[in-house]
Tab-separated table of C-alpha atoms (C1' of nucleotides) in Angstrom:
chain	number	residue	atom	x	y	z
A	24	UNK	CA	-18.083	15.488	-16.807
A	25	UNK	CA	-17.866	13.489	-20.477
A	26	UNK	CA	-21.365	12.310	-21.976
A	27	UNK	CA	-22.210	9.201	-21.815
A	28	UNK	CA	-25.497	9.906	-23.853
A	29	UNK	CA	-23.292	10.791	-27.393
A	30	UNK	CA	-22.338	7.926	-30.218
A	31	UNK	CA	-19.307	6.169	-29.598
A	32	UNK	CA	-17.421	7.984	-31.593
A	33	UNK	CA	-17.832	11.180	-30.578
A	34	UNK	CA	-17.185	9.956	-27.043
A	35	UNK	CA	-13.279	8.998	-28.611
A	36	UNK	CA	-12.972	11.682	-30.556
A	37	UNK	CA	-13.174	14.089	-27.518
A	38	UNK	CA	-10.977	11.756	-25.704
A	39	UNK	CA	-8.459	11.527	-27.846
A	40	UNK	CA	-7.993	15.223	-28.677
A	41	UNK	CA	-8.095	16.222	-25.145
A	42	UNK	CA	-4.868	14.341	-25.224
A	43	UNK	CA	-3.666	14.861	-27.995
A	44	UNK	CA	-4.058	12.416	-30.341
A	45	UNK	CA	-5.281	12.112	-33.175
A	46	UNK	CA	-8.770	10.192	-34.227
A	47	UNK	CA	-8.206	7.080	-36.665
A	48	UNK	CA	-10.418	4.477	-38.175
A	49	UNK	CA	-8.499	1.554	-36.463
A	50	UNK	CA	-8.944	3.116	-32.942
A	51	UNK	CA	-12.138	4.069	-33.791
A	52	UNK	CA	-12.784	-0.302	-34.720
A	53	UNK	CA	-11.100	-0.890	-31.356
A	54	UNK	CA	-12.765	1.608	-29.259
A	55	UNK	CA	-16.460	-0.172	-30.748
A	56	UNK	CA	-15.286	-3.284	-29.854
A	57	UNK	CA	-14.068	-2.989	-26.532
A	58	UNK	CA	-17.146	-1.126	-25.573
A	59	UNK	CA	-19.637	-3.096	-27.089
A	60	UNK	CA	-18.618	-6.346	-25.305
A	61	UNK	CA	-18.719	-7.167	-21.273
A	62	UNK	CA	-16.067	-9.541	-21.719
A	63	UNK	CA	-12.342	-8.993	-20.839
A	64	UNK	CA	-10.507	-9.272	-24.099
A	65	UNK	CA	-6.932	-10.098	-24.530
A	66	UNK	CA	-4.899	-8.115	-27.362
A	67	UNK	CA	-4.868	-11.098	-29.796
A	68	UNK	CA	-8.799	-11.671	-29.595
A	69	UNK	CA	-9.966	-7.963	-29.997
A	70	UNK	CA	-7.054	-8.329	-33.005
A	71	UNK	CA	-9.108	-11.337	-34.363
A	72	UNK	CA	-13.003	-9.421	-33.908
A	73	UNK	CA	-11.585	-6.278	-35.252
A	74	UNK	CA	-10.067	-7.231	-38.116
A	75	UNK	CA	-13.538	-8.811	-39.429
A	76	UNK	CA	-14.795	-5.002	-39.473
A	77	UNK	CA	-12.013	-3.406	-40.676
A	78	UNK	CA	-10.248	-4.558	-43.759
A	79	UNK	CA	-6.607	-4.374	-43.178
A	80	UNK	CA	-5.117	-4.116	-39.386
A	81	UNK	CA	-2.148	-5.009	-37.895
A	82	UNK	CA	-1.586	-6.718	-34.192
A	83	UNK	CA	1.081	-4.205	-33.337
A	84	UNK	CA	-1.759	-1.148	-34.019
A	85	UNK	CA	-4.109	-3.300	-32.006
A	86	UNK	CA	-1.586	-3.333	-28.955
A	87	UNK	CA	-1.047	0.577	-29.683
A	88	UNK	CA	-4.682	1.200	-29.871
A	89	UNK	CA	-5.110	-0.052	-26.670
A	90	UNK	CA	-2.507	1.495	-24.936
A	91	UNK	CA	-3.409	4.552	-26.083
A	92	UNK	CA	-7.239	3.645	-25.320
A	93	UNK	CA	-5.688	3.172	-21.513
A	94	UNK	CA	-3.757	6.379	-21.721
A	95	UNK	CA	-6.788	8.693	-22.170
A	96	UNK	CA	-8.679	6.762	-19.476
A	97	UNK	CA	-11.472	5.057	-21.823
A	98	UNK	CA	-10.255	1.305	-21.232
A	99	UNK	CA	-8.497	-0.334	-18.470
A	100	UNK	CA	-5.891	-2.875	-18.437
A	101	UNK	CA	-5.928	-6.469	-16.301
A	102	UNK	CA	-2.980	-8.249	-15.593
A	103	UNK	CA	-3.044	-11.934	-13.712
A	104	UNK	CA	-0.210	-14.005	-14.090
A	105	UNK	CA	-1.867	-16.460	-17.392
A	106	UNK	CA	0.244	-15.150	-19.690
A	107	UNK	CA	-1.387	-12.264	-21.552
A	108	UNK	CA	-3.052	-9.126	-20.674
A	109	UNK	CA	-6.873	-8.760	-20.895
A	110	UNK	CA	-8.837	-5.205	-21.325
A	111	UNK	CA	-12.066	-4.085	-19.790
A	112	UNK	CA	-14.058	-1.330	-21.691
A	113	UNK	CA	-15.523	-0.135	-18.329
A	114	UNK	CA	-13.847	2.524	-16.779
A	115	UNK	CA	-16.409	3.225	-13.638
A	116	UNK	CA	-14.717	2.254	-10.687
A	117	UNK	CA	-16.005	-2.093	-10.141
A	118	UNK	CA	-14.190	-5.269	-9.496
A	119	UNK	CA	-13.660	-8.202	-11.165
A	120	UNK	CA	-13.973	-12.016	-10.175
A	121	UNK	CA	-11.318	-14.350	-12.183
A	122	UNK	CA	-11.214	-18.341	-12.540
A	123	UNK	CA	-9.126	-20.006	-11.594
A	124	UNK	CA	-9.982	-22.969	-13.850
A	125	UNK	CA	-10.858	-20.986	-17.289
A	126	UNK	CA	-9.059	-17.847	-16.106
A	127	UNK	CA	-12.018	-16.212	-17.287
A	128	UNK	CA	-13.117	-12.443	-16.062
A	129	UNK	CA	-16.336	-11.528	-14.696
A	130	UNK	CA	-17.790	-7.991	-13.287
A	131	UNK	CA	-18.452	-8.257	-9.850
A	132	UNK	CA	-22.227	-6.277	-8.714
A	133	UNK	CA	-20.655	-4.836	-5.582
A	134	UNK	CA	-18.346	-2.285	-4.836
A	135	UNK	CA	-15.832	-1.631	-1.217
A	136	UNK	CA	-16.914	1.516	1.128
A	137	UNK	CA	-14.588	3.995	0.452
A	138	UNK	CA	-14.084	3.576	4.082
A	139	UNK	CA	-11.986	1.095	4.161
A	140	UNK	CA	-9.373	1.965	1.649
A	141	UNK	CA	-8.843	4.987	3.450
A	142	UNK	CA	-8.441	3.232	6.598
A	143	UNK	CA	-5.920	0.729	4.554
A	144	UNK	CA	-4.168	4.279	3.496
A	145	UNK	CA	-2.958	4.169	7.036
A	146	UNK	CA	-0.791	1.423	6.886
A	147	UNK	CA	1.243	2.654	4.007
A	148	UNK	CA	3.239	5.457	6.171
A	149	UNK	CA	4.449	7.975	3.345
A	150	UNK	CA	3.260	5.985	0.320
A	151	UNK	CA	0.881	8.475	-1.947
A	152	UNK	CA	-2.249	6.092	-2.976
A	153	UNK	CA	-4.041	7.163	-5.903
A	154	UNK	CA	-6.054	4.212	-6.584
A	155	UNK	CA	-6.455	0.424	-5.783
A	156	UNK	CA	-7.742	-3.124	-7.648
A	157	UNK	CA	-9.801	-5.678	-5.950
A	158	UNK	CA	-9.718	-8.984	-7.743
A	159	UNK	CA	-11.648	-11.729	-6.391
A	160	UNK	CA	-10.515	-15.316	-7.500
A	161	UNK	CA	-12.501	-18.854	-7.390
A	162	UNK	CA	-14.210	-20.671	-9.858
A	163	UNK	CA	-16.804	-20.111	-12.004
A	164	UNK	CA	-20.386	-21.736	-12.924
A	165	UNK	CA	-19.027	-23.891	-15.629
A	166	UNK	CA	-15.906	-24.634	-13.851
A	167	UNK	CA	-16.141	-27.087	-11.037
A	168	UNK	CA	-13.794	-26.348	-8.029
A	169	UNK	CA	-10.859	-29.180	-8.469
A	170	UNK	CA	-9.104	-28.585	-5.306
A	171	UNK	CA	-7.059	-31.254	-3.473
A	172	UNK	CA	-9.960	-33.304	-1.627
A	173	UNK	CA	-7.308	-33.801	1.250
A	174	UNK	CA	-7.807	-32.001	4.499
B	25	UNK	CA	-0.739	-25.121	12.204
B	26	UNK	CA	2.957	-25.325	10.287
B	27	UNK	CA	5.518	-24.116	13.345
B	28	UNK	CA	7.466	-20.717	12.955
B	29	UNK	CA	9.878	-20.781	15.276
B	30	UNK	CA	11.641	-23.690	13.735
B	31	UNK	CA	14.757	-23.873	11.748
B	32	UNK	CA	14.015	-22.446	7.870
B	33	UNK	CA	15.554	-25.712	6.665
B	34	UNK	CA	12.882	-27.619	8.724
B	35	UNK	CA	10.052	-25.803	7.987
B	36	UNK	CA	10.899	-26.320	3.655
B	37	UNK	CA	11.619	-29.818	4.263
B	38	UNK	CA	8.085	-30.563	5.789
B	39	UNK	CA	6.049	-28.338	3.244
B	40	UNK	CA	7.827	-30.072	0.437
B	41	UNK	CA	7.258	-33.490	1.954
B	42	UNK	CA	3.639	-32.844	2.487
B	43	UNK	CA	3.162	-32.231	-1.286
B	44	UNK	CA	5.290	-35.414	-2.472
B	45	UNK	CA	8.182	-32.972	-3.407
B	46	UNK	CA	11.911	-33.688	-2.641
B	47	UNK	CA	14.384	-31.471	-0.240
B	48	UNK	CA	17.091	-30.037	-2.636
B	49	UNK	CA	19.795	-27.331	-2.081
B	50	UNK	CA	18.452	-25.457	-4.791
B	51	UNK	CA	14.938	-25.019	-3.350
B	52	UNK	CA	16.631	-24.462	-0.109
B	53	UNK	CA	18.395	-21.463	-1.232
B	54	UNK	CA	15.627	-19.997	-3.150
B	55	UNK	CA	13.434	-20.135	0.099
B	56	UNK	CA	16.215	-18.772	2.280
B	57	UNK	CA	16.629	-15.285	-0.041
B	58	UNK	CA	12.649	-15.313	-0.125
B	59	UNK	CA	11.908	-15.580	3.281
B	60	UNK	CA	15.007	-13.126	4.809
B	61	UNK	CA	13.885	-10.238	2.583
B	62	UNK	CA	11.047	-8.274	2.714
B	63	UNK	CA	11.319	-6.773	-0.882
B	64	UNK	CA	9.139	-8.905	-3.684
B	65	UNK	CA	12.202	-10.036	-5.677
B	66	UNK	CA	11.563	-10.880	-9.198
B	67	UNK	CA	12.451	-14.267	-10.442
B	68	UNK	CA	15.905	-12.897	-12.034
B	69	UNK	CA	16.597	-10.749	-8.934
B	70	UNK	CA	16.020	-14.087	-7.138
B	71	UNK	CA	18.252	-15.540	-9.730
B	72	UNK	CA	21.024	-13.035	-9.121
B	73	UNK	CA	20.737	-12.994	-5.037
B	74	UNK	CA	21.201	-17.136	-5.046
B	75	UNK	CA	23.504	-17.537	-7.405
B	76	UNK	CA	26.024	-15.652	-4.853
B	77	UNK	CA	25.548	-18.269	-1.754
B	78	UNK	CA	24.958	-21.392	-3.938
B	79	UNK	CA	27.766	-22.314	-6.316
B	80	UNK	CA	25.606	-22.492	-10.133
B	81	UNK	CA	22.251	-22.704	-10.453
B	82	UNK	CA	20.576	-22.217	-13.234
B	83	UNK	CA	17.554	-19.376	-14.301
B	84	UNK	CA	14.817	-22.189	-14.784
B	85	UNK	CA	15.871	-23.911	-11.977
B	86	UNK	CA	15.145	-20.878	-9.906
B	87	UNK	CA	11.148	-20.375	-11.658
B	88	UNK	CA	11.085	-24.086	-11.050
B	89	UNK	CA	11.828	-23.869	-7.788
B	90	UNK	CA	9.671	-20.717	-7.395
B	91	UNK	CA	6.615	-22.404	-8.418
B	92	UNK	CA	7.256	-25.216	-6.186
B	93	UNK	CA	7.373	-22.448	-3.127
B	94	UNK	CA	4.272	-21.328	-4.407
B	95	UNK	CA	2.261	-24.527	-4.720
B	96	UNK	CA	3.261	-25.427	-1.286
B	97	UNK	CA	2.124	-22.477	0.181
B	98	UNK	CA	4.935	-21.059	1.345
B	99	UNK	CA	5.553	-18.139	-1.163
B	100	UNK	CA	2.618	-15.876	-3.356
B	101	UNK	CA	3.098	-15.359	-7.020
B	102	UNK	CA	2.580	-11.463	-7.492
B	103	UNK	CA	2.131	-10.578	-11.117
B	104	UNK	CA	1.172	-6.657	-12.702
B	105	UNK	CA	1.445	-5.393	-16.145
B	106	UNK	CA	4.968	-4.206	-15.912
B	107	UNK	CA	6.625	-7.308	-17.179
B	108	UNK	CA	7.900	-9.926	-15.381
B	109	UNK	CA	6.482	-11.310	-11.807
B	110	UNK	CA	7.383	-11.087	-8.172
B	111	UNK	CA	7.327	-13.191	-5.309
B	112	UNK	CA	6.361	-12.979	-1.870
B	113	UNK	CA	7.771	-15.172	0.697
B	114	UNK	CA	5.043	-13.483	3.405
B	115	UNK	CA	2.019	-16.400	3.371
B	116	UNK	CA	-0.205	-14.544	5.844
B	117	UNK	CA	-2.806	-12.606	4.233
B	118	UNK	CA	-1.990	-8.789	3.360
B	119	UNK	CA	-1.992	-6.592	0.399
B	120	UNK	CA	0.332	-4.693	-1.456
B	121	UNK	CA	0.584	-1.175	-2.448
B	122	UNK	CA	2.522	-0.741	-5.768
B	123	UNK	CA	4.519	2.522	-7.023
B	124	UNK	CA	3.382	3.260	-10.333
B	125	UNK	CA	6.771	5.109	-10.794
B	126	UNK	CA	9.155	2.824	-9.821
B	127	UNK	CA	6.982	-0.388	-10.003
B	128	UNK	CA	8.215	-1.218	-6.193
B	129	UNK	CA	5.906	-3.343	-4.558
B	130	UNK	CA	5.636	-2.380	-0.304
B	131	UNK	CA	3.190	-4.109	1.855
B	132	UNK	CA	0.307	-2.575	3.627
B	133	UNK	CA	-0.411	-2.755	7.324
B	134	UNK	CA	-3.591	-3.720	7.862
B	135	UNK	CA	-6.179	-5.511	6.667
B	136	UNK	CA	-9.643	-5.831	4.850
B	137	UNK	CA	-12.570	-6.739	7.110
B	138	UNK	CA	-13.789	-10.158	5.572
B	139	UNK	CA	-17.561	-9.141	5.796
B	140	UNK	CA	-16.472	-6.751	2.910
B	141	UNK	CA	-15.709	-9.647	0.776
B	142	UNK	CA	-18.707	-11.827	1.924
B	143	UNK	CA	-20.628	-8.487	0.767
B	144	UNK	CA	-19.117	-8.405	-2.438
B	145	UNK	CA	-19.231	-12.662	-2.566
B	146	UNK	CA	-23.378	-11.877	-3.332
B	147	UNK	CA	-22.727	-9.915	-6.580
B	148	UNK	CA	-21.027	-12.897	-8.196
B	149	UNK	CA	-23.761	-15.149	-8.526
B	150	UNK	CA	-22.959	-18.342	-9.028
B	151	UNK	CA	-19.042	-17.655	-9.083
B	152	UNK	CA	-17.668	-19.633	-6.329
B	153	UNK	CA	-15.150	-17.294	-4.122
B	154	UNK	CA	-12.018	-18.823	-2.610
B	155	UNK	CA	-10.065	-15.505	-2.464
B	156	UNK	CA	-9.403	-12.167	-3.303
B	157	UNK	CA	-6.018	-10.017	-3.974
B	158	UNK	CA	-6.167	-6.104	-3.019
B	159	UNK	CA	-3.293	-4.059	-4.091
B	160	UNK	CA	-3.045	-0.437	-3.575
B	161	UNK	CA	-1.570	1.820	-6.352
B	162	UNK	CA	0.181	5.033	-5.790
B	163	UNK	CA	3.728	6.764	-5.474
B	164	UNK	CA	6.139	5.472	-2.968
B	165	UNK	CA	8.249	7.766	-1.125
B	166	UNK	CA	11.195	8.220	-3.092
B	167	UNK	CA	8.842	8.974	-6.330
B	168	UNK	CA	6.969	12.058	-6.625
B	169	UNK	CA	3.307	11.791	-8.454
B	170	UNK	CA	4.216	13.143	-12.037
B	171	UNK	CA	0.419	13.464	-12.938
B	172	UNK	CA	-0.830	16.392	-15.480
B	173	UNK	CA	-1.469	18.960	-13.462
B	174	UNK	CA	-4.236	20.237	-15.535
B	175	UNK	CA	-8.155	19.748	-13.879
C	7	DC	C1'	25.651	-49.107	-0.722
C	8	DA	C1'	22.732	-49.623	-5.099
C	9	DC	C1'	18.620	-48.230	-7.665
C	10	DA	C1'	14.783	-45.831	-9.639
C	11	DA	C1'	12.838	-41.641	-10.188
C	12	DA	C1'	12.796	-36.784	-9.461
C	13	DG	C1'	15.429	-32.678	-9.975
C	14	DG	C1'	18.898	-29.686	-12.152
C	15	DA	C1'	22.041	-27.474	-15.934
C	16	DA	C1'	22.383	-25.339	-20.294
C	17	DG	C1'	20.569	-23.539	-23.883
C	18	DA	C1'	16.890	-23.709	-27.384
C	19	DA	C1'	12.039	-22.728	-27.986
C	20	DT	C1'	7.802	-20.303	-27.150
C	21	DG	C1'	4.552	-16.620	-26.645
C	22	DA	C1'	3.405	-11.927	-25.618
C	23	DT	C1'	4.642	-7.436	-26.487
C	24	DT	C1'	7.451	-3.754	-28.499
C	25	DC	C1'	10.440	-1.701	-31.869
C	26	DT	C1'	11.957	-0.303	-36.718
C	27	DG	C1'	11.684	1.985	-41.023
C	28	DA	C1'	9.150	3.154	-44.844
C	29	DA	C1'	4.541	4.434	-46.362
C	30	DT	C1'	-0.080	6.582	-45.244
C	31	DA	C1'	-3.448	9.642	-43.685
C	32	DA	C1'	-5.228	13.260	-40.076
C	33	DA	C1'	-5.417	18.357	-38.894
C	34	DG	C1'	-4.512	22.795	-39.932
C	35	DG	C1'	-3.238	26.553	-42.969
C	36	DT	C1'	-3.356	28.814	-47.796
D	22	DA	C1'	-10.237	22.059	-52.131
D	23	DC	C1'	-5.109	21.310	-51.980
D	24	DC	C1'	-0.663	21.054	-49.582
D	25	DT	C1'	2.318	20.492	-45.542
D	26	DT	C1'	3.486	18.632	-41.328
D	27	DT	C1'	3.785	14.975	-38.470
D	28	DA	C1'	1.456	11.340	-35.895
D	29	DT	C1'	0.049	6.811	-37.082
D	30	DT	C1'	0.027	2.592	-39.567
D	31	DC	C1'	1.845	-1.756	-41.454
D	32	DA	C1'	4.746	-5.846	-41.580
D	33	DG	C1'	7.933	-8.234	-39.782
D	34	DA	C1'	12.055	-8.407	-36.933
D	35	DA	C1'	13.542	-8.018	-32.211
D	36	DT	C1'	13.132	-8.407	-27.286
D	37	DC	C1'	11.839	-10.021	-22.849
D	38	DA	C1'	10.042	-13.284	-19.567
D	39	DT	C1'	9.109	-17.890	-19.031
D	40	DT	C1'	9.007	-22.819	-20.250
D	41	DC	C1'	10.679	-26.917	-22.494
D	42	DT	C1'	14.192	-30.491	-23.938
D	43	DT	C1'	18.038	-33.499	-23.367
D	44	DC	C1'	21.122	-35.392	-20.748
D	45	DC	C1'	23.414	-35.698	-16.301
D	46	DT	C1'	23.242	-35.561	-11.018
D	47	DT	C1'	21.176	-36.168	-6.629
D	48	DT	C1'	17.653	-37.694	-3.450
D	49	DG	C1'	15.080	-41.019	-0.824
D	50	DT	C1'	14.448	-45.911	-0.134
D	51	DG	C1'	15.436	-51.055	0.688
DNA sequence: CACAAAGGAAGAATGATTCTGAATAAAGGT
DNA sequence: ACCTTTATTCAGAATCATTCTTCCTTTGTG
């Protein structure tokens, strides 16, 4: 099991070599980011912190970086349909609460008994599941609900 | 409760007439493919399947016409990371279970108990739940898992 | 049947993401 | 320590999905 309890940057490094990549300064910017923040980035805004730590980086490294942060299982990718993508630096298995005002992401406390996805495995007759998302959806404490007053 | 067993035509006309929208061809057609197929058609497949029954219709008129589905509850927006979006013409509640090979979408038998979510509802505080999405991720059965077989 | 307003066609515009090609910098060997 | 190999970076062009714009057509109403 990976240590949790080493800097940062050791953490990568390890990660990246076990599949084989190499270590760089700019993932190395994007890795601290990510991790150091609970909020759900898109590409553009960890572009726009990042840069103001590193001198010179470009948007299309930042989307790279990512990916490649994805690929060896340090980051996680959300998609909703609000145009772009958002990344989570958590990688322990939680869920996520979106607005539907702000579109927003929050960590949700909880997580689903095991339980129950396997009994939802059932219903998939010859389809392999590996994993599963949970999203919840509603609105959040600065967004009042604006829903259609009508019954 | 909207009626099933009438005519598809009827059914479209009401929705859009509860929601102040007007009963065209175009929307007609677009609900017809979504409702006879049990796929989750992207908006160009959509695009492609109409454009054979109705004589020219145009690309945004179809996303138009989508989104009109969709805001009177008679289709689901489905969107993932793999590009562009899929609809659902299914308005009950079920979830999804998504080939990460083939990026097929299938849906899944049964169904979550709701105490789950009310569980999971008290780790938001403050967020205001209206919803939730669960999608299962796996292989389908015409893909085999191509994961690293190393530990 | 005539009218006003909503809807549609066609293609341009937008925004997110990816690709391209030349230059740079890690890792490993001498 | 230096050199070689090759992944990675930069910068901007290209691509893809989706939305907007302008003008024309159709719907629902009196």
């Amino acid at each position: 099991m990976p240590q949790q309890d080493q800097p940062p940057e050791a953490v990568l490094r390890e990660a990246l070599e076990a599949n084989g990549q190499r270590f760089t300064e700019q993932r190395a910017a994007v890795y601290r980011f990510l991790s150091s923040t609970d909020k759900h980035p898109t590409a553009d805004e960890v572009f726009l912190a990042v840069r103001s730590q590193v001198p010179v980086i470009s948007l299309a490294t930042v989307y790279k970086s990512l990916e490649t942060l994805v690929g060896c299982g340090l980051a996680m990718k959300l998609t909703y349909g609000d145009g772009s993508a958002r990344y989570d630096g958590r990688t322990d298995p939680h869920h996520h609460a979106r607005c539907l005002q702000c579109s927003r992401i929050f960590d949700v406390a909880g997580r689903l008994p095991s339980e129950e996805i396997s009994e939802l495995k059932e219903g998939t007759e010859g389809f392999h599941v590996t994993g599963y998302r949970l999203e919840l959806t509603g609105y959040c404490t600065h967004c009042q609900p604006v829903e259609p007053a009508s019954a």
